[in-house]
mmCIF file of C-alpha atoms in Angstrom:
data_model
loop_
_atom_site.group_PDB
_atom_site.id
_atom_site.type_symbol
_atom_site.label_atom_id
_atom_site.label_comp_id
_atom_site.label_asym_id
_atom_site.label_seq_id
_atom_site.Cartn_x
_atom_site.Cartn_y
_atom_site.Cartn_z
ATOM 1 C CA MET O 1 -51.723 2.294 -3.890
ATOM 2 C CA ARG O 2 -48.942 -0.309 -4.116
ATOM 3 C CA ILE O 3 -47.336 1.590 -6.968
ATOM 4 C CA ILE O 4 -47.270 4.808 -4.942
ATOM 5 C CA ILE O 5 -45.680 3.029 -1.974
ATOM 6 C CA LEU O 6 -43.077 1.347 -4.193
ATOM 7 C CA LEU O 7 -42.223 4.619 -5.927
ATOM 8 C CA THR O 8 -41.886 6.360 -2.563
ATOM 9 C CA LEU O 9 -39.595 3.622 -1.216
ATOM 10 C CA PHE O 10 -37.491 3.713 -4.380
ATOM 11 C CA THR O 11 -37.148 7.498 -4.183
ATOM 12 C CA PHE O 12 -36.095 7.454 -0.532
ATOM 13 C CA SER O 13 -33.622 4.626 -1.092
ATOM 14 C CA PHE O 14 -31.996 6.648 -3.903
ATOM 15 C CA LEU O 15 -31.726 9.712 -1.668
ATOM 16 C CA ILE O 16 -30.130 7.691 1.121
ATOM 17 C CA VAL O 17 -27.590 6.094 -1.225
ATOM 18 C CA SER O 18 -26.601 9.422 -2.805
ATOM 19 C CA ALA O 19 -26.356 11.384 0.462
ATOM 20 C CA GLN O 20 -23.045 12.787 1.677
ATOM 21 C CA SER O 21 -21.655 10.644 4.479
ATOM 22 C CA ILE O 22 -18.550 9.577 6.362
ATOM 23 C CA GLU O 23 -17.094 6.647 4.433
ATOM 24 C CA ASP O 24 -14.258 5.820 6.801
ATOM 25 C CA SER O 25 -13.283 7.085 10.239
ATOM 26 C CA GLY O 26 -10.767 5.790 12.731
ATOM 27 C CA VAL O 27 -7.256 5.955 14.089
ATOM 28 C CA ASP O 28 -4.179 5.079 12.055
ATOM 29 C CA PRO O 29 -2.553 2.206 13.983
ATOM 30 C CA PHE O 30 0.929 3.328 12.906
ATOM 31 C CA THR O 31 0.716 7.028 13.772
ATOM 32 C CA GLY O 32 -2.140 7.145 16.287
ATOM 33 C CA LYS O 33 -3.651 10.029 14.311
ATOM 34 C CA THR O 34 -7.284 10.373 13.280
ATOM 35 C CA ILE O 35 -8.301 9.527 9.706
ATOM 36 C CA VAL O 36 -11.666 10.581 8.233
ATOM 37 C CA HIS O 37 -12.888 10.182 4.622
ATOM 38 C CA THR O 38 -16.220 11.331 3.224
ATOM 39 C CA SER O 39 -17.964 9.530 0.384
ATOM 40 C CA TRP O 40 -17.604 10.697 -3.222
ATOM 41 C CA THR O 41 -20.355 13.177 -4.071
ATOM 42 C CA GLY O 42 -21.306 14.594 -7.455
ATOM 43 C CA LEU O 43 -21.422 18.301 -8.193
ATOM 44 C CA GLY O 44 -23.650 19.596 -10.950
ATOM 45 C CA VAL O 45 -21.645 22.417 -12.493
ATOM 46 C CA LYS O 46 -21.916 25.039 -15.223
ATOM 47 C CA ASN O 47 -18.984 26.231 -17.297
ATOM 48 C CA ILE O 48 -17.965 29.867 -16.966
ATOM 49 C CA LEU O 49 -15.109 29.913 -19.467
ATOM 50 C CA PRO O 50 -15.981 28.792 -22.990
ATOM 51 C CA THR O 51 -15.369 25.074 -23.450
ATOM 52 C CA LYS O 52 -17.033 22.468 -25.586
ATOM 53 C CA ASP O 53 -18.362 20.257 -22.789
ATOM 54 C CA THR O 54 -19.529 20.418 -19.207
ATOM 55 C CA PRO O 55 -17.371 18.415 -16.800
ATOM 56 C CA ASN O 56 -18.723 15.683 -14.592
ATOM 57 C CA LEU O 57 -17.153 16.643 -11.274
ATOM 58 C CA ASP O 58 -17.171 14.632 -8.027
ATOM 59 C CA PHE O 59 -15.443 15.464 -4.769
ATOM 60 C CA LYS O 60 -14.609 14.025 -1.387
ATOM 61 C CA LEU O 61 -12.864 15.439 1.658
ATOM 62 C CA THR O 62 -10.228 13.645 3.691
ATOM 63 C CA TYR O 63 -8.540 14.368 7.002
ATOM 64 C CA GLU O 64 -5.344 12.412 7.472
ATOM 65 C CA ASP O 65 -1.997 13.001 9.190
ATOM 66 C CA ASP O 66 -3.412 16.232 10.708
ATOM 67 C CA LYS O 67 -4.024 17.638 7.190
ATOM 68 C CA GLU O 68 -7.160 18.397 5.197
ATOM 69 C CA PHE O 69 -7.441 17.234 1.596
ATOM 70 C CA LEU O 70 -9.994 17.975 -1.113
ATOM 71 C CA CYS O 71 -10.084 15.247 -3.770
ATOM 72 C CA LEU O 72 -11.603 15.799 -7.219
ATOM 73 C CA ARG O 73 -12.647 13.179 -9.758
ATOM 74 C CA TRP O 74 -13.271 14.841 -13.093
ATOM 75 C CA ASN O 75 -14.148 13.448 -16.539
ATOM 76 C CA ASN O 76 -12.474 16.134 -18.566
ATOM 77 C CA GLY O 77 -10.890 14.106 -21.353
ATOM 78 C CA ILE O 78 -7.126 13.947 -21.678
ATOM 79 C CA ASN O 79 -5.572 16.248 -19.135
ATOM 80 C CA SER O 80 -2.959 16.493 -16.415
ATOM 81 C CA VAL O 81 -2.324 18.546 -13.318
ATOM 82 C CA ALA O 82 1.226 19.262 -12.159
ATOM 83 C CA LYS O 83 2.306 19.111 -8.539
ATOM 84 C CA GLY O 84 1.681 22.505 -6.951
ATOM 85 C CA SER O 85 -1.052 23.456 -9.463
ATOM 86 C CA LEU O 86 -3.763 25.528 -7.863
ATOM 87 C CA LEU O 87 -7.394 24.892 -7.110
ATOM 88 C CA GLN O 88 -9.053 28.158 -6.165
ATOM 89 C CA LEU O 89 -12.397 28.219 -4.400
ATOM 90 C CA MET O 90 -14.349 31.482 -4.518
ATOM 91 C CA MET O 91 -16.527 31.820 -1.454
ATOM 92 C CA ASP O 92 -19.915 33.514 -1.133
ATOM 93 C CA ASP O 93 -18.211 36.621 0.347
ATOM 94 C CA ASP O 94 -15.826 36.794 -2.684
ATOM 95 C CA SER O 95 -12.841 35.620 -0.619
ATOM 96 C CA VAL O 96 -10.685 32.929 -2.245
ATOM 97 C CA ILE O 97 -9.255 29.741 -0.749
ATOM 98 C CA THR O 98 -6.187 28.498 -2.620
ATOM 99 C CA LEU O 99 -5.245 24.813 -2.467
ATOM 100 C CA SER O 100 -2.358 23.069 -4.214
ATOM 101 C CA ALA O 101 -2.058 19.664 -5.868
ATOM 102 C CA VAL O 102 0.040 17.268 -3.768
ATOM 103 C CA ALA O 103 1.559 15.439 -6.770
ATOM 104 C CA ASP O 104 1.419 15.170 -10.569
ATOM 105 C CA PHE O 105 -1.890 13.728 -11.796
ATOM 106 C CA VAL O 106 -2.677 12.410 -15.296
ATOM 107 C CA SER O 107 -6.077 11.334 -16.614
ATOM 108 C CA GLN O 108 -6.798 7.621 -16.760
ATOM 109 C CA SER O 109 -8.711 5.933 -19.561
ATOM 110 C CA THR O 110 -11.238 3.183 -19.041
ATOM 111 C CA VAL O 111 -12.502 1.191 -22.018
ATOM 112 C CA SER O 112 -15.486 -1.162 -21.795
ATOM 113 C CA THR O 113 -16.703 -3.554 -24.473
ATOM 114 C CA ILE O 114 -19.984 -5.448 -24.339
ATOM 115 C CA VAL O 115 -20.894 -7.462 -27.451
ATOM 116 C CA ASP O 116 -20.776 -4.844 -30.240
ATOM 117 C CA ASN O 117 -20.773 -1.798 -27.994
ATOM 118 C CA THR O 118 -17.538 -0.121 -26.935
ATOM 119 C CA SER O 119 -17.393 2.867 -24.626
ATOM 120 C CA SER O 120 -14.603 4.750 -22.954
ATOM 121 C CA SER O 121 -14.169 7.420 -20.343
ATOM 122 C CA ARG O 122 -11.260 9.487 -19.115
ATOM 123 C CA TYR O 123 -11.104 10.566 -15.505
ATOM 124 C CA ILE O 124 -8.488 12.481 -13.629
ATOM 125 C CA TYR O 125 -8.212 12.071 -9.875
ATOM 126 C CA ILE O 126 -6.607 15.067 -8.151
ATOM 127 C CA VAL O 127 -5.737 15.561 -4.481
ATOM 128 C CA TYR O 128 -5.333 19.104 -3.139
ATOM 129 C CA THR O 129 -4.223 20.306 0.274
ATOM 130 C CA GLY O 130 -4.476 23.617 2.084
ATOM 131 C CA ASP O 131 -6.514 25.410 4.718
ATOM 132 C CA LEU O 132 -10.187 24.518 4.295
ATOM 133 C CA SER O 133 -11.400 26.085 7.561
ATOM 134 C CA ALA O 134 -13.438 28.753 5.721
ATOM 135 C CA LEU O 135 -15.769 25.942 4.585
ATOM 136 C CA LYS O 136 -17.156 25.757 8.116
ATOM 137 C CA ASN O 137 -19.442 28.745 7.596
ATOM 138 C CA LYS O 138 -18.985 29.889 3.993
ATOM 139 C CA SER O 139 -20.153 28.451 0.683
ATOM 140 C CA VAL O 140 -18.168 27.846 -2.497
ATOM 141 C CA THR O 141 -19.661 29.658 -5.495
ATOM 142 C CA LYS O 142 -16.967 28.990 -8.121
ATOM 143 C CA MET O 143 -13.957 26.712 -8.590
ATOM 144 C CA ARG O 144 -10.940 27.445 -10.776
ATOM 145 C CA ILE O 145 -9.039 24.260 -11.632
ATOM 146 C CA SER O 146 -5.570 24.883 -13.086
ATOM 147 C CA THR O 147 -4.200 22.217 -15.440
ATOM 148 C CA VAL O 148 -1.177 22.014 -17.738
ATOM 149 C CA PHE O 149 -3.525 22.975 -20.598
ATOM 150 C CA GLY O 150 -5.010 26.045 -18.896
ATOM 151 C CA ALA O 151 -7.686 26.647 -16.296
ATOM 152 C CA ARG O 152 -11.307 25.576 -16.106
ATOM 153 C CA VAL O 153 -13.726 27.668 -14.058
ATOM 154 C CA VAL O 154 -16.950 26.069 -12.902
ATOM 155 C CA GLU O 155 -19.859 27.597 -11.032
ATOM 156 C CA LEU O 156 -21.703 25.833 -8.225
ATOM 157 C CA ASN O 157 -25.324 26.440 -7.417
ATOM 158 C CA GLU O 158 -26.467 26.709 -3.796
ATOM 159 C CA LYS O 159 -27.467 23.040 -3.579
ATOM 160 C CA ASN O 160 -24.077 21.751 -4.748
ATOM 161 C CA SER O 161 -22.174 24.317 -2.733
ATOM 162 C CA SER O 162 -23.914 23.118 0.419
ATOM 163 C CA LYS O 163 -22.589 19.594 -0.267
ATOM 164 C CA ILE O 164 -19.012 20.796 0.212
ATOM 165 C CA THR O 165 -19.861 22.690 3.402
ATOM 166 C CA LYS O 166 -21.730 19.666 4.740
ATOM 167 C CA ALA O 167 -18.803 17.348 3.971
ATOM 168 C CA TYR O 168 -16.390 19.659 5.779
ATOM 169 C CA ASN O 169 -18.640 19.840 8.840
ATOM 170 C CA LEU O 170 -19.067 16.045 8.828
ATOM 171 C CA ILE O 171 -15.296 15.675 9.066
ATOM 172 C CA MET O 172 -14.953 18.325 11.779
ATOM 173 C CA ASN O 173 -17.677 16.595 13.831
ATOM 174 C CA GLU O 174 -15.657 13.352 13.692
ATOM 175 C CA LEU O 175 -12.531 14.992 15.135
#
């Protein structure tokens, strides 16, 4: 009986920790404008275009300076995204939202060494801006991420798509 209770508590604690939430909300003391950030949330994705590996893709939404931002954290190896590069979101009604990168972004490498074990990872952090209002009542089915080396198209299942919609509605409820 104790084991069942402990397993149940562990499972619920994991779900609470991994749930989408508001990470930061308040008023910028310099501008007097509202700032809202959601937590980073993972998206399980499938590749549409042929590539050798499946990306590990996380996102968060931010509202700052009266603008909406979608931030991606992506372990795609060595890559870069130029300012103005497009992120296209295909919605469940086949409409497309087009966002643009706010600056140039280049992947960062992290190397860890513990005793005789060395590991490394390469992440790129990208910030996009544009009109995200369609996320209020529509779901994202596919994302097309344009990079200097070409585009990557990823498909989102219903569960992961709902994470983006939920994050958008969390931000709108804070405003």
